[in-house]
Short mmCIF file of C-alpha atoms in Angstrom, two decimals:
data_model
loop_
_atom_site.label_atom_id
_atom_site.label_comp_id
_atom_site.label_asym_id
_atom_site.label_seq_id
_atom_site.Cartn_x
_atom_site.Cartn_y
_atom_site.Cartn_z
CA LYS A 272 7.76 -30.26 22.30
CA ALA A 273 6.62 -26.82 23.28
CA GLY A 274 7.22 -25.67 26.87
CA VAL A 275 4.32 -24.33 29.31
CA THR A 276 2.73 -21.65 28.21
CA GLN A 277 1.30 -18.62 29.99
CA THR A 278 -1.00 -15.53 29.08
CA PRO A 279 -0.51 -12.80 29.83
CA ARG A 280 2.95 -12.27 30.54
CA TYR A 281 2.27 -8.61 32.28
CA LEU A 282 -1.00 -7.62 33.65
CA ILE A 283 -1.62 -4.04 35.58
CA LYS A 284 -4.99 -4.18 37.58
CA THR A 285 -6.45 -1.76 40.50
CA ARG A 286 -7.43 -2.74 43.73
CA GLY A 287 -11.05 -4.58 43.72
CA GLN A 288 -10.54 -5.81 40.44
CA GLN A 289 -10.26 -9.37 39.66
CA VAL A 290 -8.10 -11.07 36.94
CA THR A 291 -7.98 -14.53 35.16
CA LEU A 292 -4.46 -16.09 34.22
CA SER A 293 -4.10 -18.80 31.53
CA CYS A 294 -1.67 -21.61 31.23
CA SER A 295 -0.96 -23.90 28.83
CA PRO A 296 0.70 -27.28 29.65
CA ILE A 297 3.17 -29.33 27.65
CA SER A 298 1.66 -31.32 25.39
CA GLY A 299 0.70 -35.02 27.40
CA HIS A 300 0.87 -33.47 30.69
CA ARG A 301 -2.34 -33.54 32.97
CA SER A 302 -1.21 -32.22 36.32
CA VAL A 303 -1.00 -28.39 36.57
CA SER A 304 0.36 -26.40 39.39
CA TRP A 305 0.16 -22.79 40.26
CA TYR A 306 2.59 -21.12 42.29
CA GLN A 307 2.91 -17.48 43.17
CA GLN A 308 6.33 -15.61 44.25
CA THR A 309 6.99 -12.63 46.07
CA PRO A 310 10.09 -10.87 47.41
CA GLY A 311 8.95 -11.42 50.76
CA GLN A 312 7.24 -14.57 50.79
CA GLY A 313 9.32 -16.25 47.86
CA LEU A 314 7.76 -19.12 45.81
CA GLN A 315 4.62 -20.42 47.23
CA PHE A 316 2.11 -23.37 46.13
CA LEU A 317 -1.33 -22.53 45.74
CA PHE A 318 -3.04 -25.43 43.72
CA GLU A 319 -2.68 -28.24 41.79
CA TYR A 320 -5.34 -29.96 39.14
CA PHE A 321 -5.38 -32.99 37.49
CA SER A 322 -7.89 -34.32 35.13
CA GLU A 323 -9.94 -31.36 36.14
CA THR A 324 -10.04 -31.81 39.70
CA GLN A 325 -8.33 -30.02 42.19
CA ARG A 326 -6.19 -32.54 44.39
CA ASN A 327 -3.94 -30.25 46.27
CA LYS A 328 -4.31 -26.53 47.68
CA GLY A 329 -2.12 -24.44 49.53
CA ASN A 330 -2.74 -21.88 52.29
CA PHE A 331 -4.26 -18.96 50.11
CA PRO A 332 -7.56 -17.23 50.75
CA GLY A 333 -10.64 -18.26 49.00
CA ARG A 334 -10.14 -14.82 46.49
CA PHE A 335 -7.67 -17.39 44.83
CA SER A 336 -9.62 -20.11 42.86
CA GLY A 337 -8.46 -22.15 39.84
CA ARG A 338 -9.95 -24.68 37.15
CA GLN A 339 -8.89 -27.12 34.45
CA PHE A 340 -10.26 -27.91 31.43
CA SER A 341 -10.68 -31.10 29.69
CA ASN A 342 -7.62 -30.56 27.61
CA SER A 343 -5.69 -29.90 30.56
CA ARG A 344 -5.49 -26.17 30.09
CA SER A 345 -5.83 -24.38 33.32
CA GLU A 346 -6.65 -20.91 34.47
CA MET A 347 -6.55 -19.11 37.92
CA ASN A 348 -8.76 -16.56 39.23
CA VAL A 349 -7.93 -13.89 41.61
CA SER A 350 -10.85 -11.78 43.01
CA THR A 351 -11.11 -8.64 44.83
CA LEU A 352 -7.55 -7.99 44.00
CA GLU A 353 -5.36 -6.12 47.27
CA LEU A 354 -1.90 -4.76 46.94
CA GLY A 355 -0.38 -7.61 48.18
CA ASP A 356 -1.52 -9.86 45.28
CA SER A 357 1.36 -8.29 43.01
CA ALA A 358 3.53 -11.26 42.21
CA LEU A 359 4.97 -13.24 39.63
CA TYR A 360 2.23 -16.21 39.07
CA LEU A 361 4.07 -19.44 37.67
CA CYS A 362 2.38 -22.53 36.32
CA ALA A 363 4.17 -25.65 36.10
CA SER A 364 2.81 -28.81 34.42
CA SER A 365 3.92 -32.44 34.89
CA LEU A 366 2.79 -35.80 33.39
CA ARG A 367 0.45 -37.18 36.48
CA GLY A 368 1.94 -34.79 39.52
CA LEU A 369 3.52 -37.64 41.04
CA VAL A 370 6.92 -37.20 42.82
CA ALA A 371 9.04 -39.18 40.12
CA ASP A 372 7.22 -36.82 37.59
CA THR A 373 9.28 -33.71 36.80
CA GLN A 374 7.61 -30.38 37.14
CA TYR A 375 8.14 -27.77 34.27
CA PHE A 376 7.46 -24.34 34.59
CA GLY A 377 6.30 -21.39 32.51
CA PRO A 378 7.58 -18.06 32.17
CA GLY A 379 5.16 -16.94 34.74
CA THR A 380 2.56 -13.60 34.45
CA ARG A 381 3.78 -10.82 36.15
CA LEU A 382 0.95 -8.95 37.94
CA THR A 383 0.90 -5.54 39.21
CA VAL A 384 -1.85 -4.38 41.64
CA LEU A 385 -2.30 -0.44 41.92
CA ASP B 44 8.58 -32.40 54.32
CA ALA B 45 12.06 -32.65 54.87
CA LYS B 46 13.72 -29.34 55.23
CA THR B 47 16.81 -28.44 53.16
CA THR B 48 19.63 -26.44 54.12
CA GLN B 49 21.74 -24.33 51.46
CA PRO B 50 24.43 -21.57 51.84
CA THR B 51 22.77 -18.37 51.04
CA SER B 52 25.43 -17.44 48.27
CA MET B 53 28.36 -18.38 46.64
CA ASP B 54 30.62 -17.22 44.14
CA CYS B 55 32.32 -19.35 41.12
CA ALA B 56 34.77 -18.41 38.43
CA GLU B 57 33.88 -18.92 34.92
CA GLY B 58 34.86 -22.20 33.28
CA ARG B 59 35.86 -24.04 36.86
CA ALA B 60 33.12 -26.60 38.50
CA ALA B 61 30.41 -25.03 40.63
CA ASN B 62 29.86 -27.50 43.70
CA LEU B 63 26.37 -26.50 45.28
CA PRO B 64 25.76 -28.10 48.64
CA CYS B 65 22.50 -28.87 50.42
CA ASN B 66 21.86 -30.43 53.65
CA HIS B 67 18.60 -32.78 54.17
CA SER B 68 19.11 -34.35 57.02
CA THR B 69 15.66 -35.58 57.86
CA ILE B 70 15.05 -36.95 54.51
CA SER B 71 13.14 -40.44 54.64
CA GLY B 72 13.53 -43.38 52.00
CA ASN B 73 10.69 -42.40 49.60
CA GLU B 74 11.61 -38.71 49.05
CA TYR B 75 13.51 -37.29 45.96
CA VAL B 76 15.91 -34.82 45.63
CA TYR B 77 15.18 -32.02 43.06
CA TRP B 78 17.22 -29.01 41.91
CA TYR B 79 16.23 -26.45 40.21
CA ARG B 80 17.20 -22.97 38.94
CA GLN B 81 15.79 -19.32 38.68
CA ILE B 82 17.63 -16.75 36.71
CA HIS B 83 16.24 -13.40 37.74
CA SER B 84 12.10 -12.81 37.20
CA GLN B 85 12.11 -16.36 34.49
CA GLY B 86 10.33 -19.13 35.53
CA PRO B 87 12.60 -22.01 37.38
CA GLN B 88 13.97 -24.16 35.30
CA TYR B 89 14.48 -27.94 36.10
CA ILE B 90 17.98 -29.42 36.26
CA ILE B 91 18.32 -32.53 37.85
CA HIS B 92 16.72 -34.82 40.24
CA GLY B 93 17.28 -38.07 42.10
CA LEU B 94 16.59 -40.70 44.68
CA LYS B 95 19.40 -42.90 45.87
CA ASN B 96 21.83 -42.98 43.30
CA ASN B 97 24.08 -40.55 41.72
CA GLU B 98 22.62 -38.70 38.31
CA THR B 99 24.11 -36.89 35.25
CA ASN B 100 22.45 -35.44 32.50
CA GLU B 101 23.41 -32.85 30.14
CA MET B 102 22.97 -29.76 32.44
CA ALA B 103 24.92 -31.25 35.66
CA SER B 104 25.65 -33.99 37.87
CA LEU B 105 23.61 -34.82 41.32
CA ILE B 106 25.98 -36.39 44.06
CA ILE B 107 23.65 -37.73 47.00
CA THR B 108 25.64 -39.23 50.12
CA GLU B 109 25.12 -42.95 50.81
CA ASP B 110 23.29 -42.29 54.15
CA ARG B 111 21.29 -39.66 51.82
CA LYS B 112 21.30 -36.71 54.23
CA SER B 113 23.24 -34.46 52.20
CA SER B 114 23.79 -34.05 48.32
CA THR B 115 25.98 -31.98 45.81
CA LEU B 116 25.04 -30.23 42.84
CA ILE B 117 27.89 -30.14 40.51
CA LEU B 118 27.95 -27.61 37.35
CA PRO B 119 30.73 -29.00 35.61
CA HIS B 120 31.93 -25.81 33.63
CA ALA B 121 29.98 -22.67 35.05
CA THR B 122 29.14 -19.87 32.45
CA LEU B 123 28.13 -16.66 33.02
CA ARG B 124 24.51 -17.91 32.07
CA ASP B 125 24.62 -20.04 34.74
CA THR B 126 24.17 -16.92 37.64
CA ALA B 127 20.99 -17.68 39.03
CA VAL B 128 19.20 -18.59 42.19
CA TYR B 129 19.30 -22.72 42.81
CA TYR B 130 16.68 -24.36 44.97
CA CYS B 131 17.48 -27.77 46.38
CA ILE B 132 13.87 -29.51 47.28
CA VAL B 133 13.28 -32.73 48.75
CA ARG B 134 9.94 -33.92 47.54
CA VAL B 135 7.69 -36.32 49.64
CA ARG B 136 5.84 -39.26 47.57
CA ASP B 137 2.08 -38.44 47.13
CA ASP B 138 2.69 -34.49 47.70
CA TYR B 139 1.70 -32.76 44.66
CA LYS B 140 3.80 -29.66 45.39
CA LEU B 141 7.62 -28.48 45.39
CA SER B 142 8.57 -26.71 48.52
CA PHE B 143 10.89 -24.09 47.72
CA GLY B 144 13.39 -22.58 50.19
CA ALA B 145 15.43 -19.40 49.62
CA GLY B 146 18.04 -21.07 47.54
CA THR B 147 21.59 -20.34 47.17
CA THR B 148 22.39 -17.38 45.08
CA VAL B 149 25.09 -18.32 42.53
CA THR B 150 27.52 -15.65 40.92
CA VAL B 151 29.46 -16.65 38.15
CA ARG B 152 32.24 -14.24 37.63
CA ALA B 153 34.36 -13.43 34.59
#
Protein backbone atom coordinates (compact mmCIF):
# COMPACT_ATOMS: atom_id res chain seq x y z
CA LYS A 1 0.00 0.00 0.00
CA ALA A 2 1.39 3.39 -0.90
CA GLY A 3 2.12 5.75 1.95
CA VAL A 4 1.05 9.32 2.50
CA THR A 5 2.28 11.59 -0.25
CA GLN A 6 2.75 15.33 -0.12
CA THR A 7 3.39 17.78 -2.92
CA PRO A 8 5.41 19.76 -3.51
CA ARG A 9 8.33 18.63 -1.36
CA TYR A 10 10.03 22.02 -1.39
CA LEU A 11 8.65 25.49 -1.93
CA ILE A 12 10.10 28.98 -1.83
CA LYS A 13 7.77 31.96 -1.56
CA THR A 14 8.06 35.62 -0.66
CA ARG A 15 6.26 37.50 2.08
CA GLY A 16 2.68 38.40 1.24
CA GLN A 17 2.18 35.56 -1.20
CA GLN A 18 -0.09 32.63 -0.62
CA VAL A 19 0.65 28.93 -0.92
CA THR A 20 -1.31 25.70 -1.32
CA LEU A 21 0.05 22.36 -0.16
CA SER A 22 -1.42 19.01 -1.09
CA CYS A 23 -1.70 15.71 0.74
CA SER A 24 -2.86 12.33 -0.53
CA PRO A 25 -3.66 9.93 2.31
CA ILE A 26 -3.16 6.20 2.42
CA SER A 27 -5.87 4.44 0.44
CA GLY A 28 -8.92 3.88 2.64
CA HIS A 29 -7.95 6.49 5.20
CA ARG A 30 -10.57 9.14 5.72
CA SER A 31 -8.93 11.33 8.34
CA VAL A 32 -6.22 13.80 7.40
CA SER A 33 -4.34 15.96 9.89
CA TRP A 34 -1.87 18.76 9.27
CA TYR A 35 1.04 19.77 11.47
CA GLN A 36 3.64 22.52 11.36
CA GLN A 37 7.18 21.90 12.54
CA THR A 38 9.62 24.69 13.31
CA PRO A 39 12.88 24.62 15.28
CA GLY A 40 11.47 26.94 17.90
CA GLN A 41 7.97 25.52 18.41
CA GLY A 42 8.42 21.89 17.49
CA LEU A 43 5.55 19.92 16.00
CA GLN A 44 2.23 21.72 16.33
CA PHE A 45 -1.22 20.59 15.26
CA LEU A 46 -2.96 22.73 12.64
CA PHE A 47 -6.24 20.97 11.85
CA GLU A 48 -7.90 17.65 11.14
CA TYR A 49 -10.42 16.72 8.47
CA PHE A 50 -12.76 13.77 8.26
CA SER A 51 -15.31 13.22 5.51
CA GLU A 52 -14.70 16.71 4.13
CA THR A 53 -15.41 18.34 7.51
CA GLN A 54 -12.95 20.05 9.80
CA ARG A 55 -13.32 18.34 13.16
CA ASN A 56 -10.49 19.84 15.13
CA LYS A 57 -8.40 22.95 14.86
CA GLY A 58 -5.20 24.05 16.51
CA ASN A 59 -4.24 27.50 17.68
CA PHE A 60 -3.23 29.11 14.40
CA PRO A 61 -4.43 32.34 12.78
CA GLY A 62 -7.13 32.37 10.14
CA ARG A 63 -4.48 32.72 7.45
CA PHE A 64 -4.11 28.97 7.75
CA SER A 65 -6.96 27.07 6.20
CA GLY A 66 -7.62 23.70 4.71
CA ARG A 67 -10.11 21.51 2.98
CA GLN A 68 -10.71 17.90 2.18
CA PHE A 69 -12.15 16.45 -0.98
CA SER A 70 -14.53 13.54 -1.44
CA ASN A 71 -11.61 11.24 -2.25
CA SER A 72 -10.06 12.19 1.14
CA ARG A 73 -7.23 14.16 -0.45
CA SER A 74 -6.56 17.35 1.44
CA GLU A 75 -5.07 20.74 0.79
CA MET A 76 -3.94 23.42 3.15
CA ASN A 77 -3.58 27.07 2.25
CA VAL A 78 -1.58 29.80 3.89
CA SER A 79 -2.39 33.33 2.81
CA THR A 80 -0.34 36.49 3.27
CA LEU A 81 2.81 34.58 4.07
CA GLU A 82 5.08 35.80 6.86
CA LEU A 83 8.72 34.94 7.48
CA GLY A 84 7.65 32.93 10.52
CA ASP A 85 5.62 30.60 8.33
CA SER A 86 8.85 28.99 7.14
CA ALA A 87 8.53 25.45 8.36
CA LEU A 88 8.13 21.79 7.54
CA TYR A 89 4.44 21.11 6.96
CA LEU A 90 3.44 17.55 7.66
CA CYS A 91 0.32 15.67 6.74
CA ALA A 92 -0.83 12.51 8.50
CA SER A 93 -3.64 10.13 7.67
CA SER A 94 -5.55 7.53 9.63
CA LEU A 95 -8.62 5.40 9.12
CA ARG A 96 -11.03 7.48 11.16
CA GLY A 97 -8.83 9.72 13.31
CA LEU A 98 -9.84 7.94 16.51
CA VAL A 99 -7.47 7.43 19.42
CA ALA A 100 -6.83 3.80 18.54
CA ASP A 101 -6.19 4.64 14.86
CA THR A 102 -2.54 5.12 14.05
CA GLN A 103 -1.62 8.30 12.21
CA TYR A 104 0.89 7.81 9.41
CA PHE A 105 2.90 10.79 8.29
CA GLY A 106 4.02 11.89 4.88
CA PRO A 107 7.51 13.20 4.10
CA GLY A 108 6.45 16.82 4.50
CA THR A 109 6.66 19.99 2.46
CA ARG A 110 9.53 22.31 3.30
CA LEU A 111 8.29 25.90 2.91
CA THR A 112 10.76 28.76 2.90
CA VAL A 113 9.41 32.32 3.02
CA LEU A 114 11.83 35.03 1.93
CA ASP B 1 -3.84 15.74 27.78
CA ALA B 2 -1.55 13.79 30.05
CA LYS B 3 1.93 15.25 29.85
CA THR B 4 4.95 13.11 29.18
CA THR B 5 8.50 13.48 30.44
CA GLN B 6 11.40 12.05 28.48
CA PRO B 7 15.16 12.45 28.85
CA THR B 8 16.56 15.05 26.49
CA SER B 9 19.14 12.75 24.97
CA MET B 10 20.76 9.37 25.24
CA ASP B 11 23.50 7.40 23.55
CA CYS B 12 23.42 3.76 22.63
CA ALA B 13 26.02 1.35 21.26
CA GLU B 14 25.31 -0.26 17.94
CA GLY B 15 24.01 -3.80 18.36
CA ARG B 16 22.90 -3.25 21.93
CA ALA B 17 19.35 -2.77 23.15
CA ALA B 18 18.17 0.80 23.55
CA ASN B 19 15.74 1.42 26.41
CA LEU B 20 13.88 4.72 26.15
CA PRO B 21 11.91 5.75 29.25
CA CYS B 22 8.80 7.91 29.36
CA ASN B 23 6.92 9.15 32.40
CA HIS B 24 3.21 9.90 32.13
CA SER B 25 2.11 10.01 35.74
CA THR B 26 -1.21 11.78 35.05
CA ILE B 27 -2.40 9.32 32.41
CA SER B 28 -6.06 8.32 32.50
CA GLY B 29 -7.61 4.96 31.86
CA ASN B 30 -8.74 5.75 28.32
CA GLU B 31 -5.46 7.25 27.12
CA TYR B 32 -3.10 5.43 24.80
CA VAL B 33 0.69 5.64 24.76
CA TYR B 34 2.12 6.14 21.28
CA TRP B 35 5.73 6.20 20.16
CA TYR B 36 6.99 7.88 17.02
CA ARG B 37 10.45 8.72 15.82
CA GLN B 38 11.72 11.34 13.43
CA ILE B 39 14.91 11.09 11.49
CA HIS B 40 16.28 14.49 10.59
CA SER B 41 13.88 16.50 8.40
CA GLN B 42 11.72 13.48 7.55
CA GLY B 43 8.12 12.88 8.58
CA PRO B 44 7.59 11.16 11.94
CA GLN B 45 7.51 7.39 11.71
CA TYR B 46 5.05 5.37 13.78
CA ILE B 47 6.73 2.78 15.98
CA ILE B 48 4.22 1.24 18.36
CA HIS B 49 1.35 2.00 20.71
CA GLY B 50 -0.42 0.46 23.67
CA LEU B 51 -3.14 0.96 26.26
CA LYS B 52 -2.45 -1.40 29.16
CA ASN B 53 -0.62 -4.46 27.94
CA ASN B 54 2.93 -4.75 26.72
CA GLU B 55 3.20 -4.72 22.96
CA THR B 56 5.76 -5.96 20.46
CA ASN B 57 6.11 -5.55 16.72
CA GLU B 58 8.88 -5.89 14.18
CA MET B 59 10.42 -2.59 15.19
CA ALA B 60 10.25 -2.47 18.97
CA SER B 61 8.67 -3.51 22.25
CA LEU B 62 6.60 -1.31 24.53
CA ILE B 63 6.58 -2.06 28.23
CA ILE B 64 3.90 -0.25 30.25
CA THR B 65 4.05 -0.40 34.03
CA GLU B 66 1.09 -1.88 35.88
CA ASP B 67 0.01 1.52 37.21
CA ARG B 68 0.46 2.94 33.66
CA LYS B 69 2.41 5.91 34.99
CA SER B 70 5.45 5.14 32.89
CA SER B 71 6.55 3.12 29.89
CA THR B 72 9.73 2.01 28.15
CA LEU B 73 10.34 1.65 24.45
CA ILE B 74 12.88 -1.04 23.67
CA LEU B 75 14.79 -1.20 20.41
CA PRO B 76 16.26 -4.70 20.68
CA HIS B 77 19.35 -4.31 18.47
CA ALA B 78 20.06 -0.67 17.75
CA THR B 79 21.64 0.22 14.42
CA LEU B 80 23.08 3.49 13.18
CA ARG B 81 19.83 4.05 11.27
CA ASP B 82 17.95 4.19 14.57
CA THR B 83 19.56 7.55 15.33
CA ALA B 84 16.54 9.87 15.59
CA VAL B 85 14.34 11.89 17.90
CA TYR B 86 11.89 9.61 19.70
CA TYR B 87 8.56 10.96 20.86
CA CYS B 88 6.38 9.45 23.56
CA ILE B 89 2.80 10.72 23.22
CA VAL B 90 -0.22 10.13 25.40
CA ARG B 91 -3.39 10.30 23.35
CA VAL B 92 -6.82 10.97 24.76
CA ARG B 93 -9.93 9.26 23.44
CA ASP B 94 -11.82 11.56 21.05
CA ASP B 95 -8.76 13.78 20.66
CA TYR B 96 -7.92 13.79 17.01
CA LYS B 97 -4.47 15.27 17.30
CA LEU B 98 -1.05 14.07 18.42
CA SER B 99 0.62 16.39 20.92
CA PHE B 100 4.37 16.19 20.45
CA GLY B 101 6.81 17.18 23.15
CA ALA B 102 10.53 17.69 22.73
CA GLY B 103 11.27 13.96 22.60
CA THR B 104 14.52 12.13 23.26
CA THR B 105 17.41 12.50 20.84
CA VAL B 106 18.91 9.04 20.53
CA THR B 107 22.36 8.69 19.03
CA VAL B 108 23.54 5.20 18.14
CA ARG B 109 27.32 4.98 18.05
CA ALA B 110 29.42 2.40 16.23
